JSON list of C-alpha atoms in Angstrom, two decimals:
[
{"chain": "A", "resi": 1, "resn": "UNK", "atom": "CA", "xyz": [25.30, 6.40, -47.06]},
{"chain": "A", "resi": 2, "resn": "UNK", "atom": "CA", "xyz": [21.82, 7.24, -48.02]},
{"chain": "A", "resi": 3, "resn": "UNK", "atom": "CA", "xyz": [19.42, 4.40, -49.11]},
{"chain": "A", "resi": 4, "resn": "UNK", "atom": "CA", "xyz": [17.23, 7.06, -51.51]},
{"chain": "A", "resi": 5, "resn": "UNK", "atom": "CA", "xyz": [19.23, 8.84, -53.96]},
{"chain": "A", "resi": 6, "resn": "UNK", "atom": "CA", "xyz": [21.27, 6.47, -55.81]},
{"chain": "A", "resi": 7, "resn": "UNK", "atom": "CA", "xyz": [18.51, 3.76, -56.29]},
{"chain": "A", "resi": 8, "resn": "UNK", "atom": "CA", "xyz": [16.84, 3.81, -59.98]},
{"chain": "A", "resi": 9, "resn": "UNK", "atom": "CA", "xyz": [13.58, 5.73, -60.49]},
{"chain": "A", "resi": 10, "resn": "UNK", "atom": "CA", "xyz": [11.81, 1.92, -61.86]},
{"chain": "A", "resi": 11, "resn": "UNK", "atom": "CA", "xyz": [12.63, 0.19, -58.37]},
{"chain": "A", "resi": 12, "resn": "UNK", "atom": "CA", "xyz": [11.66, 3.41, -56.19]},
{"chain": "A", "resi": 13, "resn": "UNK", "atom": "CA", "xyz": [8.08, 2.82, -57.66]},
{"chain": "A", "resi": 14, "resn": "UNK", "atom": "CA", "xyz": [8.07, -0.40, -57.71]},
{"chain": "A", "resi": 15, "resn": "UNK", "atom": "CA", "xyz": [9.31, -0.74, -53.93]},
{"chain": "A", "resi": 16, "resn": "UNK", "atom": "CA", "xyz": [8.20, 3.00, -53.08]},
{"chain": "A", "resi": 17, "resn": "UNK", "atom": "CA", "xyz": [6.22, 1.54, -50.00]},
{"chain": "A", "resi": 18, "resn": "UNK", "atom": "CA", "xyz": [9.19, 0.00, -48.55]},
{"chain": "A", "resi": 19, "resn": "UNK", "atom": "CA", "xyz": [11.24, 2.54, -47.69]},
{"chain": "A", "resi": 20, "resn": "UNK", "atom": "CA", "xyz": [8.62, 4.09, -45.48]},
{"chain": "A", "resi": 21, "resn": "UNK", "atom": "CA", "xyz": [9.18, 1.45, -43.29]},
{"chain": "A", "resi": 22, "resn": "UNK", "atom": "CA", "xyz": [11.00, 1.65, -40.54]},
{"chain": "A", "resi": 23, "resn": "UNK", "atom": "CA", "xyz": [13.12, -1.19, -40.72]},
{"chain": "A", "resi": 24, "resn": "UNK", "atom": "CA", "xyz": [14.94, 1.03, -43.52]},
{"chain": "A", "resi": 25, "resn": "UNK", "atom": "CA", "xyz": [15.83, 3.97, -41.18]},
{"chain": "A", "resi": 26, "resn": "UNK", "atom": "CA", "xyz": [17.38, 1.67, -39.03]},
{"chain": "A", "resi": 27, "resn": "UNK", "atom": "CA", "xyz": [19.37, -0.66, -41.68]},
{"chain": "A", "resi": 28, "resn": "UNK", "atom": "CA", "xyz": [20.47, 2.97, -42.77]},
{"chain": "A", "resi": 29, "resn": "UNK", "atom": "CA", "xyz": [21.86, 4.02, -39.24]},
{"chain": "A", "resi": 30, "resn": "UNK", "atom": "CA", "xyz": [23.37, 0.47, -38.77]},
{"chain": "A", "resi": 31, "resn": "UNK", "atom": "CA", "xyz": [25.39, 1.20, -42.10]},
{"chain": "A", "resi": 32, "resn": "UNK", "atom": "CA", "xyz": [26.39, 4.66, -41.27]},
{"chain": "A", "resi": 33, "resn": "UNK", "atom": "CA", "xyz": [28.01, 3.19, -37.81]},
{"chain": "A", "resi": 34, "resn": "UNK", "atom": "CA", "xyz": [29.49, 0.10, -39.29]},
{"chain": "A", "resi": 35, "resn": "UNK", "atom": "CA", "xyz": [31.39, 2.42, -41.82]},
{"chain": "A", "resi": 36, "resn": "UNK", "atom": "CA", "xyz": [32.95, 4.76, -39.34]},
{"chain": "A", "resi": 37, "resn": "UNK", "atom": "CA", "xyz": [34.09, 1.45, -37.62]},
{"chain": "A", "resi": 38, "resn": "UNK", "atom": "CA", "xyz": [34.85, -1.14, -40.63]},
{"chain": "A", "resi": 39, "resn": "UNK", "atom": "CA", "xyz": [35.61, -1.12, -44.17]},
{"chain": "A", "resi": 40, "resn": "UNK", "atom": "CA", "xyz": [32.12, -2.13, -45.62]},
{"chain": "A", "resi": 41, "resn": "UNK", "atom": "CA", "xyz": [32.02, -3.55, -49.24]},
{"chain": "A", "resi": 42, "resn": "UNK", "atom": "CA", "xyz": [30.86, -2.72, -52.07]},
{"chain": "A", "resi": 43, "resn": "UNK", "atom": "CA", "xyz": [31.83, 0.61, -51.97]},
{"chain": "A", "resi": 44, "resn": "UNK", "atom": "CA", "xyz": [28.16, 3.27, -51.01]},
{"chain": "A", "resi": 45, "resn": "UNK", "atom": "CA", "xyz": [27.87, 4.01, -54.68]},
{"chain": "A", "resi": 46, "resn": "UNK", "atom": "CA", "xyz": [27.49, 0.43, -55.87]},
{"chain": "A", "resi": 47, "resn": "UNK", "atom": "CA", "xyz": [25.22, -0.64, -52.92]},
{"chain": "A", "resi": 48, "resn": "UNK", "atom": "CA", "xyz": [22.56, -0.93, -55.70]},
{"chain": "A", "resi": 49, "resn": "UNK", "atom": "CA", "xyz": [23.90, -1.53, -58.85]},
{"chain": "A", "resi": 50, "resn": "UNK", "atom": "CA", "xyz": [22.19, -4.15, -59.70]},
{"chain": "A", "resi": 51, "resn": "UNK", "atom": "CA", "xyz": [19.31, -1.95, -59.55]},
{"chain": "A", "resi": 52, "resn": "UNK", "atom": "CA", "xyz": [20.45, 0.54, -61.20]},
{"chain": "A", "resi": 53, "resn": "UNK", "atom": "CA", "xyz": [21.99, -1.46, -64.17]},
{"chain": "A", "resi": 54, "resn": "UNK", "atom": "CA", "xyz": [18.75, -3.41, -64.66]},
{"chain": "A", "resi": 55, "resn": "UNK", "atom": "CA", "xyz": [15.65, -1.72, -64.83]},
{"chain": "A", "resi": 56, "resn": "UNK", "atom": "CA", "xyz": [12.09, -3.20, -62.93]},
{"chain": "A", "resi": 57, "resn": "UNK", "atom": "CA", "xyz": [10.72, -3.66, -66.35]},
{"chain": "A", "resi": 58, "resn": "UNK", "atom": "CA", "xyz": [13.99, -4.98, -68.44]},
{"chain": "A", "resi": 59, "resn": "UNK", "atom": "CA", "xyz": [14.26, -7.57, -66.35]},
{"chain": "A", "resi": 60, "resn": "UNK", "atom": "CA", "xyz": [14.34, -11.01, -68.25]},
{"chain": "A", "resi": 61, "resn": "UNK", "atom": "CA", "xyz": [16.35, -13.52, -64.99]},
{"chain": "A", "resi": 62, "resn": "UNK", "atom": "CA", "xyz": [17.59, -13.61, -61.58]},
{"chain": "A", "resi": 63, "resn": "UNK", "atom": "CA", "xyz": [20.77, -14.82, -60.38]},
{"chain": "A", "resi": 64, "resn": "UNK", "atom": "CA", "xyz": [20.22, -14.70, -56.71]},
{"chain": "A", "resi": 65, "resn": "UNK", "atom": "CA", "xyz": [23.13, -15.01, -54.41]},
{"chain": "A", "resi": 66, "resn": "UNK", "atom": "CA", "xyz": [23.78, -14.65, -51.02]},
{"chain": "A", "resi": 67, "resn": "UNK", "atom": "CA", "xyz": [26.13, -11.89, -49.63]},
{"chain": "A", "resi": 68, "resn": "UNK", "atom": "CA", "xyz": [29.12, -9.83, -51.45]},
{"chain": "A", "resi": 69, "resn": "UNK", "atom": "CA", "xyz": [32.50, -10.79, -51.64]},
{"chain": "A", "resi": 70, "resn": "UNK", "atom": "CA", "xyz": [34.32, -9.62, -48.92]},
{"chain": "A", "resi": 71, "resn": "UNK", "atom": "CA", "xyz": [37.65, -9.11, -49.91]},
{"chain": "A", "resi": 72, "resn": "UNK", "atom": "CA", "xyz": [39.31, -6.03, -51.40]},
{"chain": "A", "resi": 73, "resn": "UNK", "atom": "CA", "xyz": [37.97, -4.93, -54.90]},
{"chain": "A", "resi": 74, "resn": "UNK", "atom": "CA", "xyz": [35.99, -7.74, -55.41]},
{"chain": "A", "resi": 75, "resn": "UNK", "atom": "CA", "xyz": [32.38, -7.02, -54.67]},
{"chain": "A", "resi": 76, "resn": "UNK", "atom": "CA", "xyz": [30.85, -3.83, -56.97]},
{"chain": "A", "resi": 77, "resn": "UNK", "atom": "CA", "xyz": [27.04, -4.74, -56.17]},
{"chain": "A", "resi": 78, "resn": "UNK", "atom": "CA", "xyz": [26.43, -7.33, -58.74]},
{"chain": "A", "resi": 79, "resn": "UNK", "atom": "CA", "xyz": [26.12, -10.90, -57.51]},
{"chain": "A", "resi": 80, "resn": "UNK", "atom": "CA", "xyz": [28.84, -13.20, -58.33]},
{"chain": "A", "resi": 81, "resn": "UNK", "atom": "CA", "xyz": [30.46, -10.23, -60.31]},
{"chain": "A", "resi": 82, "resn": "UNK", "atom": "CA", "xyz": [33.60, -8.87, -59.92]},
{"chain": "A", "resi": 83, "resn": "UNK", "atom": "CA", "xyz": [35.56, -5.96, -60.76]},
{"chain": "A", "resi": 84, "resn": "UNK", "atom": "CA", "xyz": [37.30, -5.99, -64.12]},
{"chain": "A", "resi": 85, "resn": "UNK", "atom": "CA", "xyz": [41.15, -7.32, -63.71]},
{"chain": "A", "resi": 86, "resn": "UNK", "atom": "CA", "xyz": [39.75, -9.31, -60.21]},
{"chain": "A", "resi": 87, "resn": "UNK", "atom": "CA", "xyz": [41.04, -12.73, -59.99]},
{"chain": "A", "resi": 88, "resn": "UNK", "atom": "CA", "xyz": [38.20, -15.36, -60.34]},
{"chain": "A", "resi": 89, "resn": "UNK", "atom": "CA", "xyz": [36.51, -16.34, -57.42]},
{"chain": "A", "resi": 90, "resn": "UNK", "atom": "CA", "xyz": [36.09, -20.00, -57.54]},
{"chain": "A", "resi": 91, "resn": "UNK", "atom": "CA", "xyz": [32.45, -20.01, -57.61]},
{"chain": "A", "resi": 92, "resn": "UNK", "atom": "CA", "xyz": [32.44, -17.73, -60.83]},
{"chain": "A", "resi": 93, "resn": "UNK", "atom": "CA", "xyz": [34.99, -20.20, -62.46]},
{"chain": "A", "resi": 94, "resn": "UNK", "atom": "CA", "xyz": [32.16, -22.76, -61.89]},
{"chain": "A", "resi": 95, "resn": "UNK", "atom": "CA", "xyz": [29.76, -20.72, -63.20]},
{"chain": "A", "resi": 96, "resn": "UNK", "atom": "CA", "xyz": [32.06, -19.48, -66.73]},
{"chain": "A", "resi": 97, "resn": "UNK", "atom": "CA", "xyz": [32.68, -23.71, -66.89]},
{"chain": "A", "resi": 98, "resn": "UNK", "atom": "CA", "xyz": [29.21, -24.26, -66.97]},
{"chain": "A", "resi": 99, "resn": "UNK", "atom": "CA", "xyz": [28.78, -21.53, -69.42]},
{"chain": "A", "resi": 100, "resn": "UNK", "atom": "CA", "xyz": [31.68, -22.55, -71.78]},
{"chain": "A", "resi": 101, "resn": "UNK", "atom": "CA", "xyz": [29.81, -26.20, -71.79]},
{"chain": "A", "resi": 102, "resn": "UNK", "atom": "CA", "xyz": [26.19, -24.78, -71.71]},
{"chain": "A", "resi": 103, "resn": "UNK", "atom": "CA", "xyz": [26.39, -22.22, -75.08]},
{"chain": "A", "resi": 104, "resn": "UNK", "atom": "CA", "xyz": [29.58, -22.64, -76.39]},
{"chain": "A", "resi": 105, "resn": "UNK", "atom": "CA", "xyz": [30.86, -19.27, -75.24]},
{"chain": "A", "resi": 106, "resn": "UNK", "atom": "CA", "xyz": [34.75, -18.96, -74.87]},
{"chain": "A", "resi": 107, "resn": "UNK", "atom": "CA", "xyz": [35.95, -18.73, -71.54]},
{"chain": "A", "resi": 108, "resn": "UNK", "atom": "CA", "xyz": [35.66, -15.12, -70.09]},
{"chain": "A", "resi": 109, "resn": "UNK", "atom": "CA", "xyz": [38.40, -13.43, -69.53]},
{"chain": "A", "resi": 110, "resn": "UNK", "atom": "CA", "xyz": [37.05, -11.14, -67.05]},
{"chain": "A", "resi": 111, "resn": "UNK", "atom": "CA", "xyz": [34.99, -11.94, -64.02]},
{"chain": "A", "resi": 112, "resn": "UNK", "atom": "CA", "xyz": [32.94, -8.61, -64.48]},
{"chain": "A", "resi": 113, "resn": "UNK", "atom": "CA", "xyz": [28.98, -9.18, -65.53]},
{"chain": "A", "resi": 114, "resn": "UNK", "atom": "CA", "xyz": [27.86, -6.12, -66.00]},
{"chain": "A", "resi": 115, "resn": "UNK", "atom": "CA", "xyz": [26.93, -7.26, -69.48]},
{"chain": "A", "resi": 116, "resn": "UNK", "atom": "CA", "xyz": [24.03, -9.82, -68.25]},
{"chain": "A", "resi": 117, "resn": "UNK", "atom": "CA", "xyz": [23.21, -6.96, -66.46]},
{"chain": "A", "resi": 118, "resn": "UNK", "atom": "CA", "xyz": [22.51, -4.27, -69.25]},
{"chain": "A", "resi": 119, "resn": "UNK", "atom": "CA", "xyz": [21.03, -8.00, -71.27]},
{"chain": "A", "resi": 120, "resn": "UNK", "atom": "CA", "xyz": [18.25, -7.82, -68.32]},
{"chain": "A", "resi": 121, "resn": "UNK", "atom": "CA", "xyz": [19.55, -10.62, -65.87]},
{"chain": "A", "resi": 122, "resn": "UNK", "atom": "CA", "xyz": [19.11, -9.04, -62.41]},
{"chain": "A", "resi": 123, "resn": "UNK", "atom": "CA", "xyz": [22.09, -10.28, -60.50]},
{"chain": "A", "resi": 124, "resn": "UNK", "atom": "CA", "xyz": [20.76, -10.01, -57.15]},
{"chain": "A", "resi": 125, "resn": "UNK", "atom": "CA", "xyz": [22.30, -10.88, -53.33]},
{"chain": "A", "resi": 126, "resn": "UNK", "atom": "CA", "xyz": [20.23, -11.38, -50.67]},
{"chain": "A", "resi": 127, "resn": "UNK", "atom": "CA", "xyz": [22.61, -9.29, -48.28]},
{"chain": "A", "resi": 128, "resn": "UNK", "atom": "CA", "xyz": [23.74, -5.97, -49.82]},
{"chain": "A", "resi": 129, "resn": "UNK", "atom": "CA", "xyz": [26.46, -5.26, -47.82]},
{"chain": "A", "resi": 130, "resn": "UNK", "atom": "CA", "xyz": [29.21, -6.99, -46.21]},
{"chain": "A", "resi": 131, "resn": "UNK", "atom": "CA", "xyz": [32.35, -6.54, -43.41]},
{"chain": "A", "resi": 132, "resn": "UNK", "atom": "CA", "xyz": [35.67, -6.75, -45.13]},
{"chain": "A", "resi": 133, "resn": "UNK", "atom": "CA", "xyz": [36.84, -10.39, -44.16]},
{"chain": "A", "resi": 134, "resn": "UNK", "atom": "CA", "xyz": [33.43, -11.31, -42.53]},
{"chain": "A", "resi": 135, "resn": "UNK", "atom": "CA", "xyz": [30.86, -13.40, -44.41]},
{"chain": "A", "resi": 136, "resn": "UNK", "atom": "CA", "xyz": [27.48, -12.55, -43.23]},
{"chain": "A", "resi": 137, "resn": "UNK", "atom": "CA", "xyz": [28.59, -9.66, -40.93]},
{"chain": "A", "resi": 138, "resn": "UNK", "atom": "CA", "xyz": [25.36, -8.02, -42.36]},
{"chain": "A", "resi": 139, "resn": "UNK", "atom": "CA", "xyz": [23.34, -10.77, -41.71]},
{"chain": "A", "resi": 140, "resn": "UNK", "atom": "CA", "xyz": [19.34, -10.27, -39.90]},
{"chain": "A", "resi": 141, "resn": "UNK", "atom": "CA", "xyz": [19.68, -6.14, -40.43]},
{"chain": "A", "resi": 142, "resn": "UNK", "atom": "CA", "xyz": [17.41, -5.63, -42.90]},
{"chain": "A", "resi": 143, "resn": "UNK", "atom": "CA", "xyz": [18.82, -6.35, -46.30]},
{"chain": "A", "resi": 144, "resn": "UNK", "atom": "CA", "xyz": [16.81, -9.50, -46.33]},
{"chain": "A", "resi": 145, "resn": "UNK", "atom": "CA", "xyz": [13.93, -7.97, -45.78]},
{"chain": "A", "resi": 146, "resn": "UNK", "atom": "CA", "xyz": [14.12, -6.09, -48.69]},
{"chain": "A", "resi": 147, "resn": "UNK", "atom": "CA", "xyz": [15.30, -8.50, -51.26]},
{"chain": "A", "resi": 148, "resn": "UNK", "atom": "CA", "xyz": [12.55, -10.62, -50.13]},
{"chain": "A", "resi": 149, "resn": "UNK", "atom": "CA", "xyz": [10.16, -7.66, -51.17]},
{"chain": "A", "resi": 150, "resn": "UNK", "atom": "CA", "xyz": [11.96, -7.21, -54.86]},
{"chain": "A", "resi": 151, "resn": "UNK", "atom": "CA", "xyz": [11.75, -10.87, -55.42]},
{"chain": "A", "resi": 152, "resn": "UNK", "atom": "CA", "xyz": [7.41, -10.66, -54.69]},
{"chain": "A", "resi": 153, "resn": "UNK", "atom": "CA", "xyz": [7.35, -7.57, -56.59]},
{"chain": "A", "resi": 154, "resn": "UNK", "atom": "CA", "xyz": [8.88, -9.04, -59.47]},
{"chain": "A", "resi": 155, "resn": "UNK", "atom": "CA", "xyz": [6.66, -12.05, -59.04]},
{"chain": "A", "resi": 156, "resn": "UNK", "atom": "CA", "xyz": [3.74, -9.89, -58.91]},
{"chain": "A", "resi": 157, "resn": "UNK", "atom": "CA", "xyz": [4.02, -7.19, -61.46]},
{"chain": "A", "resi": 158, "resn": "UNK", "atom": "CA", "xyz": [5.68, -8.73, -63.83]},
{"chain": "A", "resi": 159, "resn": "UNK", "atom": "CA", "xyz": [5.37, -12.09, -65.87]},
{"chain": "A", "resi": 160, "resn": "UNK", "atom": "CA", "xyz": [7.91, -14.55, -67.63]},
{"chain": "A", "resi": 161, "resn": "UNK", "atom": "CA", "xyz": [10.67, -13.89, -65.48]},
{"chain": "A", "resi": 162, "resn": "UNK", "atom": "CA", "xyz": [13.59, -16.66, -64.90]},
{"chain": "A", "resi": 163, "resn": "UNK", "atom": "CA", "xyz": [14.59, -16.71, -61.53]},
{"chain": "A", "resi": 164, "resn": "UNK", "atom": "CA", "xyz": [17.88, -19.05, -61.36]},
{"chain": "A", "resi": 165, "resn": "UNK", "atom": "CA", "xyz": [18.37, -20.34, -57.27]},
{"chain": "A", "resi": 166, "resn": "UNK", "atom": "CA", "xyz": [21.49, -21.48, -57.11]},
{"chain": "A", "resi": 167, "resn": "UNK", "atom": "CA", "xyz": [22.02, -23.53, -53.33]},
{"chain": "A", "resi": 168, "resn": "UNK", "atom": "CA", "xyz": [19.71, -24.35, -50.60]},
{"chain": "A", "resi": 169, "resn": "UNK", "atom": "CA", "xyz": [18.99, -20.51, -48.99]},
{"chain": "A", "resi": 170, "resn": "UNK", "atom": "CA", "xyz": [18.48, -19.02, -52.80]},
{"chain": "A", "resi": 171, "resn": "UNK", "atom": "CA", "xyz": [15.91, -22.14, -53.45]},
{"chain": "A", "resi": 172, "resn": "UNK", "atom": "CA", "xyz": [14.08, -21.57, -50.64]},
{"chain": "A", "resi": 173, "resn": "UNK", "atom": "CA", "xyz": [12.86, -17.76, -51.95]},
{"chain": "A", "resi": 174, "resn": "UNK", "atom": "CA", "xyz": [11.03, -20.00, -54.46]},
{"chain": "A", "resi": 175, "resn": "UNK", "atom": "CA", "xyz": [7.91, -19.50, -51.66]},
{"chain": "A", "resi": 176, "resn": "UNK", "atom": "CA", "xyz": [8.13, -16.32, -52.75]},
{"chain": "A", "resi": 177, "resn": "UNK", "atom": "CA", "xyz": [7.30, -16.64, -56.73]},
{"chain": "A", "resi": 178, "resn": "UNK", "atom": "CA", "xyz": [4.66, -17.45, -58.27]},
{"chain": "A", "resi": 179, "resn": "UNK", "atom": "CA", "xyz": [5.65, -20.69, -60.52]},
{"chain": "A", "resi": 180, "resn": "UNK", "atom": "CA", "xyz": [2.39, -19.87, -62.54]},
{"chain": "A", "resi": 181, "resn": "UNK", "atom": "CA", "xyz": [3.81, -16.87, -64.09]},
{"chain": "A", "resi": 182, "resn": "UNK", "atom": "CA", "xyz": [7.37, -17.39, -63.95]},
{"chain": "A", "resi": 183, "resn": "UNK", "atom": "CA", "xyz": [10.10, -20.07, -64.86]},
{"chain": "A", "resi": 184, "resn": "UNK", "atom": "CA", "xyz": [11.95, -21.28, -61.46]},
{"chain": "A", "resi": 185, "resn": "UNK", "atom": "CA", "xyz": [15.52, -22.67, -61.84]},
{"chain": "A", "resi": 186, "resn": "UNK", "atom": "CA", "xyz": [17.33, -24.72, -59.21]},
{"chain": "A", "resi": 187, "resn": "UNK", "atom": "CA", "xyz": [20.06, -26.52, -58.77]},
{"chain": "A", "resi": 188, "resn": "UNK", "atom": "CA", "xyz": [23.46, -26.92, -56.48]},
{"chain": "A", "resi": 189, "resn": "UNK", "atom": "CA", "xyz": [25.42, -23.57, -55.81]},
{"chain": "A", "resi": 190, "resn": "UNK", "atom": "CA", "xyz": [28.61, -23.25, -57.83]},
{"chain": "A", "resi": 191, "resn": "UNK", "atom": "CA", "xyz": [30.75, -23.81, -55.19]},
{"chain": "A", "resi": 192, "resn": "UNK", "atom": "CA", "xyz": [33.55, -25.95, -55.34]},
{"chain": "A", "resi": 193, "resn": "UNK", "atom": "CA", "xyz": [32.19, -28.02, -52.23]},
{"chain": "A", "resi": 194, "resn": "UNK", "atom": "CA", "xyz": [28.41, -28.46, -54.26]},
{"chain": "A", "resi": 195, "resn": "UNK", "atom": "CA", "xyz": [29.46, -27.97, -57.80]},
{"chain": "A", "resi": 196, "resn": "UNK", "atom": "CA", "xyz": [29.68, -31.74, -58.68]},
{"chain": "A", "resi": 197, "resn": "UNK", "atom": "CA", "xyz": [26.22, -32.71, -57.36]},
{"chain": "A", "resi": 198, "resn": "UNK", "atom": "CA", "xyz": [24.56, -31.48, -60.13]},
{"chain": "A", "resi": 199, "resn": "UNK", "atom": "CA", "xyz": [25.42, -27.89, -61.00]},
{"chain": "A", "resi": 200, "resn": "UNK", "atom": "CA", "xyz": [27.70, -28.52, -63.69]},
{"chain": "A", "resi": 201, "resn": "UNK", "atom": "CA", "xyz": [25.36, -29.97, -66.76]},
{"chain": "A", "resi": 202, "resn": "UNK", "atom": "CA", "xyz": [22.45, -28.21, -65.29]},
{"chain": "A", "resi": 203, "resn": "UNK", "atom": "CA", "xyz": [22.12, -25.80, -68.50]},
{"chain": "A", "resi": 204, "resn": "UNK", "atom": "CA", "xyz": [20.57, -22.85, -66.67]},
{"chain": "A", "resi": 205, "resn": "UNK", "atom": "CA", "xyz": [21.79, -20.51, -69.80]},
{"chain": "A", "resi": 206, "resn": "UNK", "atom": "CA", "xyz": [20.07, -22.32, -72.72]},
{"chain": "A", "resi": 207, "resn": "UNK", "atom": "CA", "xyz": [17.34, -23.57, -70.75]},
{"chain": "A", "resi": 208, "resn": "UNK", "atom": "CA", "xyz": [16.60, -19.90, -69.71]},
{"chain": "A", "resi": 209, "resn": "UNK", "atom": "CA", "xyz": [16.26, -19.02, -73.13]},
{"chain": "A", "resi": 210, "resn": "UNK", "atom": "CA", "xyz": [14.25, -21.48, -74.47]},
{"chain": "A", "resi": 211, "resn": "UNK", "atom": "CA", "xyz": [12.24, -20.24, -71.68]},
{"chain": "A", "resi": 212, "resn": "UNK", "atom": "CA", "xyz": [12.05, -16.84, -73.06]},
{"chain": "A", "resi": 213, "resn": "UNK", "atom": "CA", "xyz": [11.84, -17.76, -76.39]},
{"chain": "A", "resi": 214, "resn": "UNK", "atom": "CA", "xyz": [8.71, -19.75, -76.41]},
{"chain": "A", "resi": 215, "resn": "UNK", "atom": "CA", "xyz": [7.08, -16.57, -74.36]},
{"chain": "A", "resi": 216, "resn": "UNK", "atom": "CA", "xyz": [8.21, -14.44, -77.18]},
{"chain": "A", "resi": 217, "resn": "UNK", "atom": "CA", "xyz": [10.95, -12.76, -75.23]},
{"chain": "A", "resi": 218, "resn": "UNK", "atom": "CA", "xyz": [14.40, -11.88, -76.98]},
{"chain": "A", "resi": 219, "resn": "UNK", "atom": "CA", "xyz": [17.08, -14.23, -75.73]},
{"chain": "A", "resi": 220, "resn": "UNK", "atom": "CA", "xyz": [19.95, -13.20, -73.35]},
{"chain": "A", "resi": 221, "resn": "UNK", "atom": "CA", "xyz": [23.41, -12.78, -75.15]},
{"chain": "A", "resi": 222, "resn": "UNK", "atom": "CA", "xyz": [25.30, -15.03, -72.40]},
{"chain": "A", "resi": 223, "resn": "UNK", "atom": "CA", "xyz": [28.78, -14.72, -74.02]},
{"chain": "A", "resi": 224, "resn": "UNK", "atom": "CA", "xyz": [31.15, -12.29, -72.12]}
]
């Protein structure tokens, strides 16, 4: 399960002094134990698809979550995502209500994302890996570590970037972004328990692209 080959050539240079760290040799060792022990999700090849489907310098947002969904054939390295034919999580359904009410969009009928992906929406989790049937198994390894380091670097070498923090731990990498340069979205997490306190009519979507609109940036084509 190597860390190197399957990341895209944009993020290698734009993180290329991370990985000489060695906090990454040993996140890499943890992995290849935990997977001759557990079943680890997503699958090695999708570890960093959201890095790989969204290029440093396409990037337009960031959904930041927290870890991926550990139950079978859900998680494919895109936060929130899931697999085409995947039932709904009940934090996407949130999100797709939201969406439906935001821009009009019909109701998706699949729970896969990879389209906001290729539109430039980086859909980022903190944690990139996860135990089958254990929520934050992965937890203070490494992972955060590194997402903390994307996050600056796309704070820092880029400009006009939404970043959409959706719950308590995903607003507090706002310390990490540089409000001067970039548009910072909060509000509730999705969740049914947080939903109703002010994530549903919170209009991340539209308000995101009047964002990028007035900056001269071509809007994201939410609609699934």
């Amino acid at each position: 399960m190597g860390l190197h080959p399957i990341l895209h050539e944009s993020w290698k240079e734009a993180l290329y002094t991370e990985f000489s760290h060695p906090y990454m040799e040993e996140l890499k060792a943890f992995l290849v134990e935990e997977k001759k022990k557990y079943t680890i999700f997503p699958q090695g090849s999708h570890i960093f698809n959201a890095f790989n489907s969204t290029p440093f310098d396409a990037v337009k947002v960031v959904i930041l979550g927290q870890d991926p969904y550990h139950g079978t054939g859900q998680a494919h390295g895109l936060s929130f995502s899931v697999q085409h034919g995947v039932a709904l999580p009940p934090s996407l359904q949130n999100i797709f209500k939201e969406l439906v009410s935001d821009m009009g969009c019909p109701y998706p009928k699949s729970g896969d994302l990879s389209h906001w992906a290729s539109e430039g929406v980086l859909l980022l989790n903190t944690l990139l890996t996860v135990r089958a049937g254990e929520p934050f198994s992965h937890k203070d390894r490494g992972w955060e570590r590194f997402t903390d380091q994307v996050i600056r670097a796309l704070s820092e070498q880029r400009e006009h970037i939404v970043f959409i923090l959706w719950g308590a731990p995903a607003g507090k990498k706002a310390s990490l972004i540089d409000a001067h340069k970039h548009l910072i979205l909060r509000a509730p997490h999705p969740s049914p328990l947080s939903s109703y306190r002010g994530f549903f009519g919170s209009q991340p979507f539209s308000r995101t692209n009047r964002y990028l609109t007035s900056m001269g940036i071509e809007p994201v084509a939410w609609c699934l």
